[in-house]
CSV table of C-alpha atoms in Angstrom, one decimal:
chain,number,residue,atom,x,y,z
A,28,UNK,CA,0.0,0.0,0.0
A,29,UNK,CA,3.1,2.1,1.0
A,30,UNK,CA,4.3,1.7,-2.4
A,31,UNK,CA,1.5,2.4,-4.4
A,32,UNK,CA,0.7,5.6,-2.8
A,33,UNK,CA,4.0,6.6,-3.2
A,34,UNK,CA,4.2,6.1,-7.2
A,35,UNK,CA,0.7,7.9,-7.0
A,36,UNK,CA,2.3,10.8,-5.4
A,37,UNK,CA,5.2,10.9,-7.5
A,38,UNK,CA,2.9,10.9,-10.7
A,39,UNK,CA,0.6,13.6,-9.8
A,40,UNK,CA,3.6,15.4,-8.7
A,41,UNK,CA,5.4,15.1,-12.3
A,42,UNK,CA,2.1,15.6,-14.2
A,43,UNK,CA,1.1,19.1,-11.9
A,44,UNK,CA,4.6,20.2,-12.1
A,45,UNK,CA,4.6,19.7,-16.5
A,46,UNK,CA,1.2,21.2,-16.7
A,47,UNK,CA,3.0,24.4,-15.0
A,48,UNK,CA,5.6,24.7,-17.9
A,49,UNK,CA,4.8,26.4,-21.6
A,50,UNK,CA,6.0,23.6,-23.3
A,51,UNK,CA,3.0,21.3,-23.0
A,52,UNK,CA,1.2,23.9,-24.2
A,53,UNK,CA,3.2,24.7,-26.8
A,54,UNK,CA,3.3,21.3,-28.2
A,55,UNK,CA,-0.1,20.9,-28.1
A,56,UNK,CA,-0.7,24.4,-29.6
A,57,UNK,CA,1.7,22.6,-32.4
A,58,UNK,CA,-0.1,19.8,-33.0
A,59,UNK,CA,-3.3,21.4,-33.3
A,60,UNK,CA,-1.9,24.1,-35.3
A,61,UNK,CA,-0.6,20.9,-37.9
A,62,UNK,CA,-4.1,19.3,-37.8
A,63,UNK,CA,-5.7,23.0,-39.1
A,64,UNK,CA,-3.1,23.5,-41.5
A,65,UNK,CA,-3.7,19.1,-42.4
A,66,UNK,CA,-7.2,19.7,-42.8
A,67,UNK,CA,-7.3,22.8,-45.2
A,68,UNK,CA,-4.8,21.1,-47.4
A,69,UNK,CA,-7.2,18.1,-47.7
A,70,UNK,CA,-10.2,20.3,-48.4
A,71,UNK,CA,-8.8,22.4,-50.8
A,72,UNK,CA,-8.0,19.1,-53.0
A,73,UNK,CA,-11.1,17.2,-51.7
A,74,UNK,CA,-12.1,17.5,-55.5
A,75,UNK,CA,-9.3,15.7,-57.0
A,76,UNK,CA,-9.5,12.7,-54.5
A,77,UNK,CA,-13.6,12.5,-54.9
A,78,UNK,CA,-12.9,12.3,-59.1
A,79,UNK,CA,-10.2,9.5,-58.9
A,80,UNK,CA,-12.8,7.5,-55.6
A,81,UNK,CA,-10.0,7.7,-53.4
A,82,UNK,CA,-11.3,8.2,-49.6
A,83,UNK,CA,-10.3,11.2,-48.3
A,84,UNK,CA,-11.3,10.7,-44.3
A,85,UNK,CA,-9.4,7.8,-43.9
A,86,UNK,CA,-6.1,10.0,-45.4
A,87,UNK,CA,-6.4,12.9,-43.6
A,88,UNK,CA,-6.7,11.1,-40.4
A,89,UNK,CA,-3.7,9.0,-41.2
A,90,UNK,CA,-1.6,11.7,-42.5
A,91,UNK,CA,-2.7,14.2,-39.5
A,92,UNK,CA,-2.4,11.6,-36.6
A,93,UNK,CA,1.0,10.4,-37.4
A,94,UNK,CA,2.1,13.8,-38.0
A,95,UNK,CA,0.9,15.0,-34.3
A,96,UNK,CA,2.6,12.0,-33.1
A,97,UNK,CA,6.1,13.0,-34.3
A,98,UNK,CA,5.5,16.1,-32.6
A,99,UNK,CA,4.5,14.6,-29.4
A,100,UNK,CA,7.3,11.9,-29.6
A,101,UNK,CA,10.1,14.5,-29.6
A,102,UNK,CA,8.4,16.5,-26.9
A,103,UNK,CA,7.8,13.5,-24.7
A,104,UNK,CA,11.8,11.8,-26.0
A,105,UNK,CA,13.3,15.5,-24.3
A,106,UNK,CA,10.7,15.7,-20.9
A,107,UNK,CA,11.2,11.9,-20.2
A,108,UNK,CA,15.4,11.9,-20.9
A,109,UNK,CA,15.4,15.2,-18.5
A,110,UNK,CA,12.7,14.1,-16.0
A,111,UNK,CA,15.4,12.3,-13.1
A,112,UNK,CA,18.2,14.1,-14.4
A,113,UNK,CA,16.2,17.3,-13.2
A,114,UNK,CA,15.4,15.3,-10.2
A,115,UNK,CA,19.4,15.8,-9.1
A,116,UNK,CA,20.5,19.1,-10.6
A,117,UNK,CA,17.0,20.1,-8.6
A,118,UNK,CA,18.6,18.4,-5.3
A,119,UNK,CA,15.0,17.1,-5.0
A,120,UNK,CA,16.0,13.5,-6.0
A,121,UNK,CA,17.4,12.5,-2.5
A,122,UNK,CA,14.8,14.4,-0.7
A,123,UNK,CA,12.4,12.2,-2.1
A,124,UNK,CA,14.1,9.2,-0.6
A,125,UNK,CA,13.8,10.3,3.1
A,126,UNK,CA,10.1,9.6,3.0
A,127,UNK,CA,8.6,6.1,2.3
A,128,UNK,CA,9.8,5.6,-1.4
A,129,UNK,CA,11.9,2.9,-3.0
A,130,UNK,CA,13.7,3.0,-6.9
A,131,UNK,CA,10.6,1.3,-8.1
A,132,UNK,CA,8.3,3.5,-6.9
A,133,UNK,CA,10.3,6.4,-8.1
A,134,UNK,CA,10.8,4.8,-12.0
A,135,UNK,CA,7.2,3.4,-12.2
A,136,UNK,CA,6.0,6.5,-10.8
A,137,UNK,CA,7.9,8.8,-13.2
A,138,UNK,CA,6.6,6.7,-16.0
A,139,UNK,CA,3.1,7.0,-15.8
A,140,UNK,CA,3.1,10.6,-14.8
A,141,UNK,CA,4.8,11.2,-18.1
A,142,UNK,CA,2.2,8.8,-19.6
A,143,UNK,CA,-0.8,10.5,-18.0
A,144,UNK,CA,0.5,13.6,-19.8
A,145,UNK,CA,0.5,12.6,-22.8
A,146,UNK,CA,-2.7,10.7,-22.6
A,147,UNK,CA,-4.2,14.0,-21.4
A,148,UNK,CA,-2.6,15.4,-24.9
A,149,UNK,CA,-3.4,12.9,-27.3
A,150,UNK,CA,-7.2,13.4,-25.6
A,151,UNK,CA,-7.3,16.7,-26.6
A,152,UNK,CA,-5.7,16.2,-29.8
A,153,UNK,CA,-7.8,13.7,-31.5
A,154,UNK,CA,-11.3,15.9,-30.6
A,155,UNK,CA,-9.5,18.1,-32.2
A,156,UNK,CA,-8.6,16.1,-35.2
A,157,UNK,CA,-11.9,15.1,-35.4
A,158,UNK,CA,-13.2,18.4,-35.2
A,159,UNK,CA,-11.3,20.5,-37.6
A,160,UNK,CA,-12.4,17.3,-40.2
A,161,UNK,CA,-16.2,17.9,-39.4
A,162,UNK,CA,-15.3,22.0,-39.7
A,163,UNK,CA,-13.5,21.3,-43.2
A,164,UNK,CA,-16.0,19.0,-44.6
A,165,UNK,CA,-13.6,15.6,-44.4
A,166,UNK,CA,-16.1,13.8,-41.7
A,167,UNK,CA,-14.5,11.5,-39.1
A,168,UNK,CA,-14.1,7.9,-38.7
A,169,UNK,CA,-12.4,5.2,-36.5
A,170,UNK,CA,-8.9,5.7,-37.7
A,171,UNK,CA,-7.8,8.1,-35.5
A,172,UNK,CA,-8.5,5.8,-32.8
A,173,UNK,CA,-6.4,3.0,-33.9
A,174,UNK,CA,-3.6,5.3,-34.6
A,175,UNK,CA,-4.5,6.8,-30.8
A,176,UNK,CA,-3.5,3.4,-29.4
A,177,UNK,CA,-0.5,2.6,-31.5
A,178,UNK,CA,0.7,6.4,-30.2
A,179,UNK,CA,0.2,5.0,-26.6
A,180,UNK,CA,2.3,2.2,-27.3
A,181,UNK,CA,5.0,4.1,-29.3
A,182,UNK,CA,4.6,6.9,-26.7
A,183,UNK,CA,5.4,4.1,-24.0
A,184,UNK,CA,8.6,3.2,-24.9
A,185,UNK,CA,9.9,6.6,-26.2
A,186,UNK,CA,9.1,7.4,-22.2
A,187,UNK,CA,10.6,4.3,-20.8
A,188,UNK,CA,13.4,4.8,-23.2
A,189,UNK,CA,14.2,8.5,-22.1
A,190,UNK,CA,13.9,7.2,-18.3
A,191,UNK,CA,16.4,5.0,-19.0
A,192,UNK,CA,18.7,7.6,-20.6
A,193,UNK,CA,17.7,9.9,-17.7
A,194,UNK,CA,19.3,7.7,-15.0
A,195,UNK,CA,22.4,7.6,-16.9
A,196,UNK,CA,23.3,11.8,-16.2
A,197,UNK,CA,23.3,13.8,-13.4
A,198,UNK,CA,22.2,17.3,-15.4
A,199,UNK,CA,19.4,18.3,-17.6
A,200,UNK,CA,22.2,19.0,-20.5
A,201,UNK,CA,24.0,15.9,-20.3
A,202,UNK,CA,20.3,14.0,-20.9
A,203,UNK,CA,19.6,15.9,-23.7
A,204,UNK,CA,23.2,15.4,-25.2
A,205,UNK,CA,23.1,11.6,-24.3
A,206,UNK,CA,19.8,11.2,-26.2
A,207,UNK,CA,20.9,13.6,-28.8
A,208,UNK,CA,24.0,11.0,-29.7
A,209,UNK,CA,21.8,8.2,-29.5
A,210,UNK,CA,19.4,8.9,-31.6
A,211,UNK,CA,21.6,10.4,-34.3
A,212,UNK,CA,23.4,7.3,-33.8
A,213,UNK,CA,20.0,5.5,-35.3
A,214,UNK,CA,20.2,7.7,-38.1
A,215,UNK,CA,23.5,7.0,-39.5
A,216,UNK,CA,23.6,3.3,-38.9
A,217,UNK,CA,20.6,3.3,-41.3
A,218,UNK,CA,22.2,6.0,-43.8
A,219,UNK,CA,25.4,3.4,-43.7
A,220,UNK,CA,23.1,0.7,-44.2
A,221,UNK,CA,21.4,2.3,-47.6
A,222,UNK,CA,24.7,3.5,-48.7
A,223,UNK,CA,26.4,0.4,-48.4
A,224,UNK,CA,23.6,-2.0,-50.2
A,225,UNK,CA,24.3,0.4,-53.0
A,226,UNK,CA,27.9,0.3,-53.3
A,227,UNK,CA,29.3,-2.8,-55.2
A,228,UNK,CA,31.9,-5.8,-53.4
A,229,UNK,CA,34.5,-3.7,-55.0
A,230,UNK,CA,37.1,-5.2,-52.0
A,231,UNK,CA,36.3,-7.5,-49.2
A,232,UNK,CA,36.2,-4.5,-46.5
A,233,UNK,CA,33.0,-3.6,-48.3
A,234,UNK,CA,31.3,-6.8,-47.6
A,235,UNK,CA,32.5,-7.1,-43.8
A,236,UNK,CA,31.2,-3.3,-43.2
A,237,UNK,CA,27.9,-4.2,-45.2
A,238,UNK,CA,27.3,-7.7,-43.2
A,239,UNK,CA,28.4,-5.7,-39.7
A,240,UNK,CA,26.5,-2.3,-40.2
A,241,UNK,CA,23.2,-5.2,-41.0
A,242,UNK,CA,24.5,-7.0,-38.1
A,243,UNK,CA,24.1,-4.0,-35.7
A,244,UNK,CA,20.9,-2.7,-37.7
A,245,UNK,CA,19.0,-6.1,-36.5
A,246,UNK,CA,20.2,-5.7,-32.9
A,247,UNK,CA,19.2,-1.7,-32.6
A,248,UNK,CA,15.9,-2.7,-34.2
A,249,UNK,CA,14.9,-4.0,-30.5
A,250,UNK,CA,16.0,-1.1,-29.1
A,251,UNK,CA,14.6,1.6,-31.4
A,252,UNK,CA,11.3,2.8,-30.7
A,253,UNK,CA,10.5,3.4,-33.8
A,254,UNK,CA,11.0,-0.1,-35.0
A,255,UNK,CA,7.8,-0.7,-32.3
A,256,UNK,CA,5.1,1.4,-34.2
A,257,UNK,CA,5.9,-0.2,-37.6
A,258,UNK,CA,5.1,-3.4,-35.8
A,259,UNK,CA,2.2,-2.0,-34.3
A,260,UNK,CA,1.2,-0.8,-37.8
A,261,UNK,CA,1.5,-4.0,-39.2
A,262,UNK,CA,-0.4,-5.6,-36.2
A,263,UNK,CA,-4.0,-3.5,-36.5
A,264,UNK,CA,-3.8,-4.0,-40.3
A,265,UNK,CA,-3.1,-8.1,-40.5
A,266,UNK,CA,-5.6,-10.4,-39.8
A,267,UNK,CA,-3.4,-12.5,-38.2
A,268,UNK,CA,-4.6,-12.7,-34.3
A,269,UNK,CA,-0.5,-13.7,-33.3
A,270,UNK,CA,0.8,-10.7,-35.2
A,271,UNK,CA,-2.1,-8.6,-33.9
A,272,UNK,CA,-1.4,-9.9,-30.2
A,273,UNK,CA,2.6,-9.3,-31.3
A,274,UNK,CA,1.7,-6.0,-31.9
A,275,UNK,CA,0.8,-4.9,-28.4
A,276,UNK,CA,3.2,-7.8,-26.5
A,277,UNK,CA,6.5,-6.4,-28.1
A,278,UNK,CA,6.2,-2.5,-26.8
A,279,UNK,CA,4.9,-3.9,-23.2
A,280,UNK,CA,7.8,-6.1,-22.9
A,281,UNK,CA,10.1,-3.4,-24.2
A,282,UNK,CA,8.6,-0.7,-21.7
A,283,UNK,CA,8.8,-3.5,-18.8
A,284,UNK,CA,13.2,-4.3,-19.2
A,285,UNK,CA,13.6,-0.6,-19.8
A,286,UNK,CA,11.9,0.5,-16.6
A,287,UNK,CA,13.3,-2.9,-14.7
A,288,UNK,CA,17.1,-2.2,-16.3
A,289,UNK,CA,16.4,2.2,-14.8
A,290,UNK,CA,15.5,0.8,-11.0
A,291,UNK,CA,18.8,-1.6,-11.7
A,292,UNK,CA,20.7,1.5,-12.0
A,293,UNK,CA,19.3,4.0,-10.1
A,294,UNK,CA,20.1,1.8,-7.2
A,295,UNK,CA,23.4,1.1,-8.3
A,296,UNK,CA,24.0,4.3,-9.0
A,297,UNK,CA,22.2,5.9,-5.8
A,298,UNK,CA,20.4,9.3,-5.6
A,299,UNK,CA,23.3,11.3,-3.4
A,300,UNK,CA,24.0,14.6,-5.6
């Protein structure tokens, strides 16, 4: 009981304390900013998709959804990666511990604060979505929910992920650096992977870099959350109940070591200043 009142605390405290900073409302002012600009776009060429009997809902639900969740991926990568790291430069992260909470409580309660956020953001979002189609003359449909449940998932282990990062540093700056290199890290070992399936075996260092680089590609693609939302993708459109129950079981599972592998090192690590 202890403990669950004390990751209850520790969420309300992380959600209260981001819904007093701009740049929740900024990103949301973003998003729905996107889905205005989305929906004008699609009315002004509602003609030309009508004449060829393409659906237009279904498209500018897709197209505005997945475009609001790239905003709220980097917004929610940056709050999660600097939400412990605060914690310390703060000198609140030890305080904390004087009362009756644990590393667990701490981590899980960190989590779904930022997950309540973003929940509360998505919410908002998705009326809004929704609206701006009905305004514009696209109508609405259920797609925006299934991409509202593959964000959660995505948006679950971009959070767990940051928290992860987050333990790792002891400033806000070094957070944001750490998940700067590691995602531009991402990036190049898939421009080095395009780059080298183009080149030719013009010398056998070619082919060792190729088969390494696609070597290290299959091993990051567990660790990239990206890789998650094509699966999840995949999932709601197959048929297939395994690969639909895949869908959902891979981002849990990733969310669950993540936050299990930050409580590992927070305690080894400690929370003295």
């Amino acid at each position: 009981m202890h403990r669950i009142h004390a990751i209850k605390l520790i969420a309300k405290k992380d959600v209260m304390r981001t819904l007093r900073t701009p740049g929740v409302y900024l990103a949301f002012l973003m998003a729905c900013a996107g889905a205005v600009l989305s929906a004008y776009f699609f009315s002004a060429v509602k003609g030309a998709f009508l004449s060829m009997g393409v659906g237009l809902t279904d498209i500018y639900t897709s197209i505005t959804m997945l475009a609001v969740l790239g905003v709220y991926s980097l917004y929610m990568a940056v709050t999660s990666v600097t939400t412990i790291a605060r914690e310390r430069q703060d000198k609140t992260l030890e305080v904390l511990f004087y009362g009756p909470v644990d590393e667990r409580s701490f981590i899980l309660g960190k989590y779904l604060g930022r997950m309540a956020v973003f929940v509360l953001l998505l919410l908002g979002t998705t009326l809004f979505i929704a609206a701006a189609g009905l305004a514009f003359g696209l109508g609405i449909n259920e797609s925006s929910l299934k991409i509202a449940v593959l964000a959660v998932l995505l948006i679950s282990c971009i959070v767990s992920l940051g928290i992860l990062l987050s333990t790792l540093t002891s400033s806000v700056t070094g957070s944001i650096f750490l998940l700067i290199v590691f995602m531009i890290a991402l990036f190049l070992l898939k421009v080095a992977g395009i780059l080298l399936g183009i080149i030719p075996d013009i010398n056998p260092a070619v082919s060792i870099a190729r088969d390494l680089t696609v070597s290290l590609i299959n091993i990051t693609q567990f660790i990239s959350p990206i890789e998650y939302l094509s699966t999840g993708i995949d999932a709601v459109n197959s048929s297939d109940l395994l690969k639909y129950a895949a869908g959902f079981l891979y981002p849990a599972v990733y969310t669950g070591i993540l936050l299990w592998v930050s409580t590992v090192i927070l305690k080894r690590k400690g929370v003295k200043q």
